[in-house]
Short mmCIF file of C-alpha atoms in Angstrom, two decimals:
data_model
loop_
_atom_site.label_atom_id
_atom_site.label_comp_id
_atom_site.label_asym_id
_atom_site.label_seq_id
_atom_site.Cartn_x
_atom_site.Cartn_y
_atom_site.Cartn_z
CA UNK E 188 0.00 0.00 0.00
CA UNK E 189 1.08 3.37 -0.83
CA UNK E 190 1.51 6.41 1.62
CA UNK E 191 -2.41 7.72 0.66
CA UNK E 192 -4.03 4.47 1.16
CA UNK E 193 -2.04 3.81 4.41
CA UNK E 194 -3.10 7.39 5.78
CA UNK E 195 -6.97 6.65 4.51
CA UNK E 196 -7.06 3.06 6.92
CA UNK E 197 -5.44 5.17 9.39
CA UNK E 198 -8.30 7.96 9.26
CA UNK E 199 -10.86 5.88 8.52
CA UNK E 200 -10.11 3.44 11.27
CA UNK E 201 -9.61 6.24 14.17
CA UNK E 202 -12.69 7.88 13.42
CA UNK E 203 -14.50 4.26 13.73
CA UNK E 204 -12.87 3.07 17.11
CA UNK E 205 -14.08 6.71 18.44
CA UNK E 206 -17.45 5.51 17.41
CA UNK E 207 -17.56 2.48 19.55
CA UNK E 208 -19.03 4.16 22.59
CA UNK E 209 -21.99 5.28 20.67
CA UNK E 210 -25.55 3.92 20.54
CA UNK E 211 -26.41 0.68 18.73
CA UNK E 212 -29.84 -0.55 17.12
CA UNK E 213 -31.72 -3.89 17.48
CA UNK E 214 -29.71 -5.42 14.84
CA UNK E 215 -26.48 -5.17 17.16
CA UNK E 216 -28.72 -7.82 18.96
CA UNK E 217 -29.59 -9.53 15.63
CA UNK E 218 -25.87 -10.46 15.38
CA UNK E 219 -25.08 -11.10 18.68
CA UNK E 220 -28.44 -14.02 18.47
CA UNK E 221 -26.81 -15.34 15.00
CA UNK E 222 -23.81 -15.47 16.62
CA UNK E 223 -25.60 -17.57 19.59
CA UNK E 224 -27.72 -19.78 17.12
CA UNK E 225 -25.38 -21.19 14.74
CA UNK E 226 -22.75 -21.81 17.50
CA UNK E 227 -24.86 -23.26 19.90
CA UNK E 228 -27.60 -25.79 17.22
CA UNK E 229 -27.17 -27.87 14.70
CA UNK E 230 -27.34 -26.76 11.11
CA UNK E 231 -30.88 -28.16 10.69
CA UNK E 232 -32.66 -26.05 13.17
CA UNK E 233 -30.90 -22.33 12.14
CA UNK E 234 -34.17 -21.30 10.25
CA UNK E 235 -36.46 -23.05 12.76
CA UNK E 236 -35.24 -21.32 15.84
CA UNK E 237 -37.34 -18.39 17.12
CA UNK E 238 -36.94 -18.11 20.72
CA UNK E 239 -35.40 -14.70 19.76
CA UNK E 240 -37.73 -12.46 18.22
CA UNK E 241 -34.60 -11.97 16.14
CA UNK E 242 -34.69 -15.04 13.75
CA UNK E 243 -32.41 -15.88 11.52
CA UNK E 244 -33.37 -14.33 7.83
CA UNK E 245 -29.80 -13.98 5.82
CA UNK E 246 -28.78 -17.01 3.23
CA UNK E 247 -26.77 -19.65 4.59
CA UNK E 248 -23.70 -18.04 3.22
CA UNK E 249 -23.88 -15.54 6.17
CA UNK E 250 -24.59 -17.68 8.28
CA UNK E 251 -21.41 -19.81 7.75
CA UNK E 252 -20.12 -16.12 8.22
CA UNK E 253 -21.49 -15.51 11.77
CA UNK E 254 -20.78 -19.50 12.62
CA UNK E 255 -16.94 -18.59 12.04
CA UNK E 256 -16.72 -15.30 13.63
CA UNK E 257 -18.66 -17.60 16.76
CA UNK E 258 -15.75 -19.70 17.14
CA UNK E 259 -13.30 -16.62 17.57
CA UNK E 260 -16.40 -15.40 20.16
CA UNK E 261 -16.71 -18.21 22.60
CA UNK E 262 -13.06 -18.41 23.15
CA UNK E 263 -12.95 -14.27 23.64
CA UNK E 264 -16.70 -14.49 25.84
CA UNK E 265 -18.51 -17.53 26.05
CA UNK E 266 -21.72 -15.37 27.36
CA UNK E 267 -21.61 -14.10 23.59
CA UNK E 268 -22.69 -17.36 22.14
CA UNK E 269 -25.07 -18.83 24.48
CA UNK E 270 -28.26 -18.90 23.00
CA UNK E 271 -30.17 -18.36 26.08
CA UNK E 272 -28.74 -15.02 26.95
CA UNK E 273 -30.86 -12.78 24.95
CA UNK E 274 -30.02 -9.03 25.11
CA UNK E 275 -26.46 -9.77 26.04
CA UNK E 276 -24.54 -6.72 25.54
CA UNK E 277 -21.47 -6.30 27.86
CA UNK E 278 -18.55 -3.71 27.19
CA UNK E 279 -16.67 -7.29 25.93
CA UNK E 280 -19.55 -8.37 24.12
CA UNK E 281 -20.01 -4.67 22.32
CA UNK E 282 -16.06 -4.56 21.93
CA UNK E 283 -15.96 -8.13 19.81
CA UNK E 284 -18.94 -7.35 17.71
CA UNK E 285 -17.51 -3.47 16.95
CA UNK E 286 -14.30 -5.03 16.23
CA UNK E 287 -15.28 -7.69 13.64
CA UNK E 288 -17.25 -5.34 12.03
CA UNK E 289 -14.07 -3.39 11.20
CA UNK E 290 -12.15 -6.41 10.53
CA UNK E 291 -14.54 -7.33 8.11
CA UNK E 292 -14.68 -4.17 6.17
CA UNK E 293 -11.29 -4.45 5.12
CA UNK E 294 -12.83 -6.59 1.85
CA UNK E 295 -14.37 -3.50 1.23
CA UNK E 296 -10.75 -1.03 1.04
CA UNK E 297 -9.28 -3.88 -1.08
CA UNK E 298 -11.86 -3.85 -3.54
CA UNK E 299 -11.78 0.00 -3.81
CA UNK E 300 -8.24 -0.29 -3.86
CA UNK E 301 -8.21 -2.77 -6.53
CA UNK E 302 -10.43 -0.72 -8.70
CA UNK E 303 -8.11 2.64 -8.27
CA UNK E 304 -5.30 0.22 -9.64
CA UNK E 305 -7.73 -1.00 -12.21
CA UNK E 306 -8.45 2.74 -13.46
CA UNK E 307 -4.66 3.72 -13.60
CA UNK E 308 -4.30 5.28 -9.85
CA UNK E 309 -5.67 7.83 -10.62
CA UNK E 310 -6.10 11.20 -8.01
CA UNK E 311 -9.81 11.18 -8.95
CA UNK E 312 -9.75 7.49 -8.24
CA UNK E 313 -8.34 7.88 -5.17
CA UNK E 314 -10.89 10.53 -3.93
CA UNK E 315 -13.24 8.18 -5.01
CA UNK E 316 -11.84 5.59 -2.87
CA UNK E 317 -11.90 7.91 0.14
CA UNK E 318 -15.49 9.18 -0.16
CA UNK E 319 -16.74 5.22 -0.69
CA UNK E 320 -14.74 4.52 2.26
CA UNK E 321 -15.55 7.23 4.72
CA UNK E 322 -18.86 7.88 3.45
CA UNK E 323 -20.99 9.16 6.77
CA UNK E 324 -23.83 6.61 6.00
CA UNK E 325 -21.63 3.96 5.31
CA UNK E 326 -19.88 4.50 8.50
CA UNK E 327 -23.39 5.34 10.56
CA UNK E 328 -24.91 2.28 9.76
CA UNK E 329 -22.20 -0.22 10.28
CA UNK E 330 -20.22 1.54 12.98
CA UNK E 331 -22.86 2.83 15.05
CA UNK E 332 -26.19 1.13 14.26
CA UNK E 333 -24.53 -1.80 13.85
CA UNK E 334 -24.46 -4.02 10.39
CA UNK E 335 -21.61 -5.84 8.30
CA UNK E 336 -22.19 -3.48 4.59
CA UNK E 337 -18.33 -3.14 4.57
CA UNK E 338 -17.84 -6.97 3.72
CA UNK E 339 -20.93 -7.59 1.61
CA UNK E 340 -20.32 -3.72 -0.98
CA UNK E 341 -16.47 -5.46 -1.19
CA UNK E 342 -17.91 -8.25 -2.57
CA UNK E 343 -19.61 -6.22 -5.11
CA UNK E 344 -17.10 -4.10 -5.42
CA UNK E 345 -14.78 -6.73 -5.98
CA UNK E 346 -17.25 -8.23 -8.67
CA UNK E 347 -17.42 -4.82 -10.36
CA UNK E 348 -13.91 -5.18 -10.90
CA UNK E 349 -13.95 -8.23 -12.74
CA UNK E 350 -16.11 -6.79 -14.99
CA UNK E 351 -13.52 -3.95 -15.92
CA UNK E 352 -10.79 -6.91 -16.08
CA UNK E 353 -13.06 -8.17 -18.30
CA UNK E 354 -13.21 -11.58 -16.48
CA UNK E 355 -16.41 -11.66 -16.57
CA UNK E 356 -17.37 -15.28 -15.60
CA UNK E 357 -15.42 -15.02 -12.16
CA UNK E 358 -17.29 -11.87 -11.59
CA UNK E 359 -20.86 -13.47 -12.09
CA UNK E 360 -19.53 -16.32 -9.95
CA UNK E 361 -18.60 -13.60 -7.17
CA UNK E 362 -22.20 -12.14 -7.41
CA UNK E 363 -23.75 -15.38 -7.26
CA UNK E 364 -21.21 -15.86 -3.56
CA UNK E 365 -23.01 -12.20 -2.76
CA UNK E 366 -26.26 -13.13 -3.47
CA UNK E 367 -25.93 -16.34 -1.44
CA UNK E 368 -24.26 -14.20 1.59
CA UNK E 369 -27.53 -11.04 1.56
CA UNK E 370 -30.30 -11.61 -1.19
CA UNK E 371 -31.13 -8.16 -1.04
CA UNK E 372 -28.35 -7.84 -4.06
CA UNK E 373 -31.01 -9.70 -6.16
CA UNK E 374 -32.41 -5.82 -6.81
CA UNK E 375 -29.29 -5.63 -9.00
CA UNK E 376 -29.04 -9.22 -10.84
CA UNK E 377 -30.90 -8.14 -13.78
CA UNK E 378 -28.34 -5.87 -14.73
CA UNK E 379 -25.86 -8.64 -14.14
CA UNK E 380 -27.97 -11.12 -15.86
CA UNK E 381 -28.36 -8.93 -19.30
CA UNK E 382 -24.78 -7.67 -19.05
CA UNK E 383 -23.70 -11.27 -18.77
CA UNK E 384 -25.72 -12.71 -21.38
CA UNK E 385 -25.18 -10.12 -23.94
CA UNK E 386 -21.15 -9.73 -22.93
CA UNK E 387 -20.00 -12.74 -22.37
CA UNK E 388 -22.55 -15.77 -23.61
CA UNK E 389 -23.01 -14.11 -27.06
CA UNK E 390 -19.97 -14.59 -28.88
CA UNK E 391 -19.64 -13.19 -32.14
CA UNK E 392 -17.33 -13.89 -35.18
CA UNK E 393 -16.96 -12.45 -38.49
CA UNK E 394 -20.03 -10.39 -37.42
CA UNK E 395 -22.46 -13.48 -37.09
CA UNK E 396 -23.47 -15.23 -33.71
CA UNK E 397 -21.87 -18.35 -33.22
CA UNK E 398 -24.22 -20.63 -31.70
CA UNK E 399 -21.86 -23.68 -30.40
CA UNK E 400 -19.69 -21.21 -28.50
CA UNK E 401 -22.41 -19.01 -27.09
CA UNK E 402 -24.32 -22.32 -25.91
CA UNK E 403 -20.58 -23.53 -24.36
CA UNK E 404 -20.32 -19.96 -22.01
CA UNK E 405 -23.83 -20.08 -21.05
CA UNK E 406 -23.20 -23.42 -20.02
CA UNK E 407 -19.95 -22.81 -18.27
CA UNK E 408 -21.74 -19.57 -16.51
CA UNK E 409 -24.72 -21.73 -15.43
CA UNK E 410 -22.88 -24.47 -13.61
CA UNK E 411 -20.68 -21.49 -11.77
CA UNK E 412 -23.73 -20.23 -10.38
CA UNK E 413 -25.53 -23.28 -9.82
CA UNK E 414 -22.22 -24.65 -8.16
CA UNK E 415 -22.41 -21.87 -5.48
CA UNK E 416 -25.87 -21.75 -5.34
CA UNK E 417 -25.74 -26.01 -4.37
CA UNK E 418 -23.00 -25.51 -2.02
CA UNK E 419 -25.30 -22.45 -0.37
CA UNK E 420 -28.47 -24.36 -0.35
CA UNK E 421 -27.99 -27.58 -1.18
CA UNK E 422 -27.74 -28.82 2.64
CA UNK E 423 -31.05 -27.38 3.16
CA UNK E 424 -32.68 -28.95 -0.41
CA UNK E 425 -31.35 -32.51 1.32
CA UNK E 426 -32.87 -32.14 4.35
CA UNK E 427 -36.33 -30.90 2.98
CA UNK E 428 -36.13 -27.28 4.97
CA UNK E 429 -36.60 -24.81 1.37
CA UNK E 430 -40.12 -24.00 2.48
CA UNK E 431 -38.83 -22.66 5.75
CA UNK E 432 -35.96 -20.82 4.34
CA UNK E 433 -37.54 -19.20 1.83
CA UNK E 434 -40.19 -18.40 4.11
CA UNK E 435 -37.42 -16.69 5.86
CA UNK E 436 -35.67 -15.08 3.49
CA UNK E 437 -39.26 -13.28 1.69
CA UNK E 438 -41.19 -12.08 4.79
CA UNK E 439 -43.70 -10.02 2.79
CA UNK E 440 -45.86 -9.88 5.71
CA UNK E 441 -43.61 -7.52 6.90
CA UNK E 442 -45.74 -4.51 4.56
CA UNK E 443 -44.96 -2.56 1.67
CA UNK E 444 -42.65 -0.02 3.59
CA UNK E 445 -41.99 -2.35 6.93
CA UNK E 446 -40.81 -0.21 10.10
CA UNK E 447 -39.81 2.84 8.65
CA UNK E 448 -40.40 4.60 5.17
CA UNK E 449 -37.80 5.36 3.09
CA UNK E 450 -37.75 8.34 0.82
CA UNK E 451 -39.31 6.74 -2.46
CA UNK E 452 -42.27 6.57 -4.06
CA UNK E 453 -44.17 4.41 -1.71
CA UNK E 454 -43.39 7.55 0.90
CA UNK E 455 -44.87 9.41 -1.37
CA UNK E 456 -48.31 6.73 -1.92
CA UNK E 457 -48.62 6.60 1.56
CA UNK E 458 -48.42 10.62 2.43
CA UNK E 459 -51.10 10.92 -0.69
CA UNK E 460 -53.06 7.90 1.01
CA UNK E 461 -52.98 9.75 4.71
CA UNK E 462 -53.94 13.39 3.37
CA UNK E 463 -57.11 12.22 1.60
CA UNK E 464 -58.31 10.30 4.65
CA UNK E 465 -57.47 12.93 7.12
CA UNK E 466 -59.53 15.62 4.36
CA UNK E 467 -62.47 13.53 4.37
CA UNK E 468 -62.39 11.90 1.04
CA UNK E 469 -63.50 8.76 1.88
CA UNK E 470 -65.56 7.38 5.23
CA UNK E 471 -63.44 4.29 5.58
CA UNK E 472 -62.14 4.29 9.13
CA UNK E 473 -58.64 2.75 8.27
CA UNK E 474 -55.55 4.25 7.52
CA UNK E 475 -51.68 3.77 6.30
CA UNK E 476 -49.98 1.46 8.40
CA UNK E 477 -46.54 2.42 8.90
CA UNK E 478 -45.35 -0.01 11.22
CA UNK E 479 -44.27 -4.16 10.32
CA UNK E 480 -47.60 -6.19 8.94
CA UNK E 481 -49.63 -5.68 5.88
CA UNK E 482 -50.58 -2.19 4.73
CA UNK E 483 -53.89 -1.12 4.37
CA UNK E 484 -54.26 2.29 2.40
CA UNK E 485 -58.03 4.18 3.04
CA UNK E 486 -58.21 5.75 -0.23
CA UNK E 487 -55.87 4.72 -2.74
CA UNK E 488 -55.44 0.72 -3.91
CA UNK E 489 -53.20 -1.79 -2.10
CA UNK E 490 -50.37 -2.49 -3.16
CA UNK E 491 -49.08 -6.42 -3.62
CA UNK E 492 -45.41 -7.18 -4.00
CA UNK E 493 -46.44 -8.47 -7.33
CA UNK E 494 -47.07 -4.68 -8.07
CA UNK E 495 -44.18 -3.76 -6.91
CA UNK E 496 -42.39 -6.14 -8.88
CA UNK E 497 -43.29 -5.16 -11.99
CA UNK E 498 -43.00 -1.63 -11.41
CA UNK E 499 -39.29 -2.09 -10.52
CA UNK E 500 -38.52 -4.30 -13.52
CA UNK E 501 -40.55 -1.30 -15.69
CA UNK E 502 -38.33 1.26 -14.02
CA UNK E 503 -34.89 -1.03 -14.75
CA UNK E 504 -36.09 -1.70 -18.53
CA UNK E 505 -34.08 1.46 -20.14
CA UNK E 506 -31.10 0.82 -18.04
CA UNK E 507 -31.45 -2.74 -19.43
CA UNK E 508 -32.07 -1.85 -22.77
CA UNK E 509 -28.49 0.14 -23.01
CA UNK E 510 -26.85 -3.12 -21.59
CA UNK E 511 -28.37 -5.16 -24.90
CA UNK E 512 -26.17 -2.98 -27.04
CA UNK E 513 -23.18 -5.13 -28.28
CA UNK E 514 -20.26 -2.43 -28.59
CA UNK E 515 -20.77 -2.40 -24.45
CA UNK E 516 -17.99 -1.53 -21.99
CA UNK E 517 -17.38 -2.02 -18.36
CA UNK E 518 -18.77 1.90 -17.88
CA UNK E 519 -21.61 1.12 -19.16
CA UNK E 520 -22.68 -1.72 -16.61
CA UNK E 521 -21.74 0.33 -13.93
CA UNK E 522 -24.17 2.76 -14.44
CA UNK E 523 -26.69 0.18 -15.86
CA UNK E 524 -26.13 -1.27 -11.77
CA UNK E 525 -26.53 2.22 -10.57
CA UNK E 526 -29.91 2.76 -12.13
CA UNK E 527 -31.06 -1.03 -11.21
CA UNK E 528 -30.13 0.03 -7.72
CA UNK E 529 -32.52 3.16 -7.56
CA UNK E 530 -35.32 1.72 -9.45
CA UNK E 531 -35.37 -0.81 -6.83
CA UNK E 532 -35.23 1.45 -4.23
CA UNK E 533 -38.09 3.27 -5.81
CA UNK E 534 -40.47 0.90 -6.34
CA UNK E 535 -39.39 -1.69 -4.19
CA UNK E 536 -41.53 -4.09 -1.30
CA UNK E 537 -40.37 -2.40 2.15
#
């Protein structure tokens, strides 16, 4: 590492140990129960255990995650992992979970710094770097709320890098280890999926498609992903649990906008919703839920996620479209993923 990088971990790293004092969220307690549950039972009961309100809702690959940082936890406080001490949160307990948390996030400074390298060092890639890396949300919500972003944007990071290396079936096969670590990253697999298909499964000589060799990479990128995706799920397909961990994975009974709205345009459906009930429109006596179940609107139509679904993937369609072109390059996706992101944030269920 160079002198700027070295002085950016430094920086960055300071200003996160000062955080550790602060206030943490329910999820810090989320963790700390993972932590408990996949030390303490056997494989076959991580999606059935609910005496934590706190269940277990991440694909298996993160669970294998919190399994391994367990073992490093009962040797450091054995209190951490026991599954029966719900709400543990000692200054040791706090102090292991801050700490592997910034551990963790050290994925995420090697992918950035891979992609400065990548885009010739650049001193716009390296304020880049910085902004990614010390970005106050970024920082908020996994150094004082309390989640584990750093590792899981690395990942994608690191598979956005592949893409400019033009490596492009190692890169799908990284996003398919994502996706099997936080399936929220699904928002952005149609831009992976088009890019893919169109960049590397079409392959094109003397101007015409050649049909053997296309057939050959969409074979080759199928059993990548369904190689990770057997290794991620396959103990659960054996044992006959899929129900229950998909069941898991896609609460929609948690509502259209689940505890808190976000700024999109459901925010904006629901404040419509609660101004024509409160101005007498209608004499229905419910309202906009705002809180986790299903939401009820007075006025305006439910919503299903099937809505939403379709909404999103109308939203996505021009950033798709541009991926279909064949002269594509690496920039190209990357904004393509940008767009996917926000369309999903837009119009997505909760």
């Amino acid at each position: 590492m160079n002198a700027t990088e070295i002085a950016l971990l430094v920086v960055g790293t300071s200003i996160k140990l000062l955080l550790w004092p602060s206030y943490h969220s329910t999820d810090f307690e989320v963790h700390r129960n993972w932590l408990a549950l996949t030390s303490s039972l056997p494989i076959s009961q991580w999606y059935f255990e609910n005496r934590s309100e706190w269940t277990l809702d991440y694909p298996p690959f993160f669970a294998w995650f919190e399994w391994t940082m367990s073992v490093v936890a009962r040797v450091w406080d054995p209190r951490i992992v026991d599954i029966n001490n719900l709400g543990y949160a000692s200054p040791s307990c706090v102090m292991f979970q801050r700490l592997t948390v910034l551990v963790s996030e050290l994925v995420l400074f090697m992918a950035l710094r891979r992609v400065v390298r990548i885009k010739g060092n650049t001193v716009q890639g390296r304020i880049s770097m910085a902004l990614v890396f010390l970005s106050p949300g970024f920082v908020f919500v996994d150094h004082v709320h309390f989640q584990y972003n750093g590792v899981l944007l690395g990942m994608l990071v690191y598979s956005i890098s592949l893409i400019m290396e033009g490596r492009d079936l190692l890169a799908g096969t990284v996003f398919a280890t994502l996706l099997c670590f936080k399936h929220i990253f699904m928002y952005i697999a149609p831009a992976y999926f088009v890019y893919l298909l169109r960049h590397y499964c079409a392959v094109y000589r003397n101007g015409r498609l050649n049909m053997k060799a296309s057939v050959g990479r969409v074979v080759k990128l199928g059993s990548a992903v369904a190689l990770v995706f057997g290794v991620s799920f396959g103990p659960f397909v054996a044992m006959g649990q899929m129900s229950q961990v998909v069941g898991r994975l896609f609460p929609f009974k948690r509502g259209l906008c689940h505890a808190f709205w976000a700024p999109n345009f459901w925010a904006l459906y629901v404040f419509t919703d609660r101004i024509l009930s409160i101005t007498g429109a209608s004499q229905l006596a419910s309202s906009t839920r705002g809180r986790v179940g299903d939401t009820r609107f007075a006025i305006l139509p439910n919503v299903t996620p099937l809505f939403t679904f379709v909404a999103t993937l109308v939203a996505m369609a021009p950033a798709l479209l541009v991926l279909m072109r064949r002269n594509l390059r690496p920039e190209h996706f990357v904004q393509s993923l940008v767009l996917c992101a926000l369309a999903s944030f837009m119009f997505g269920w909760h």
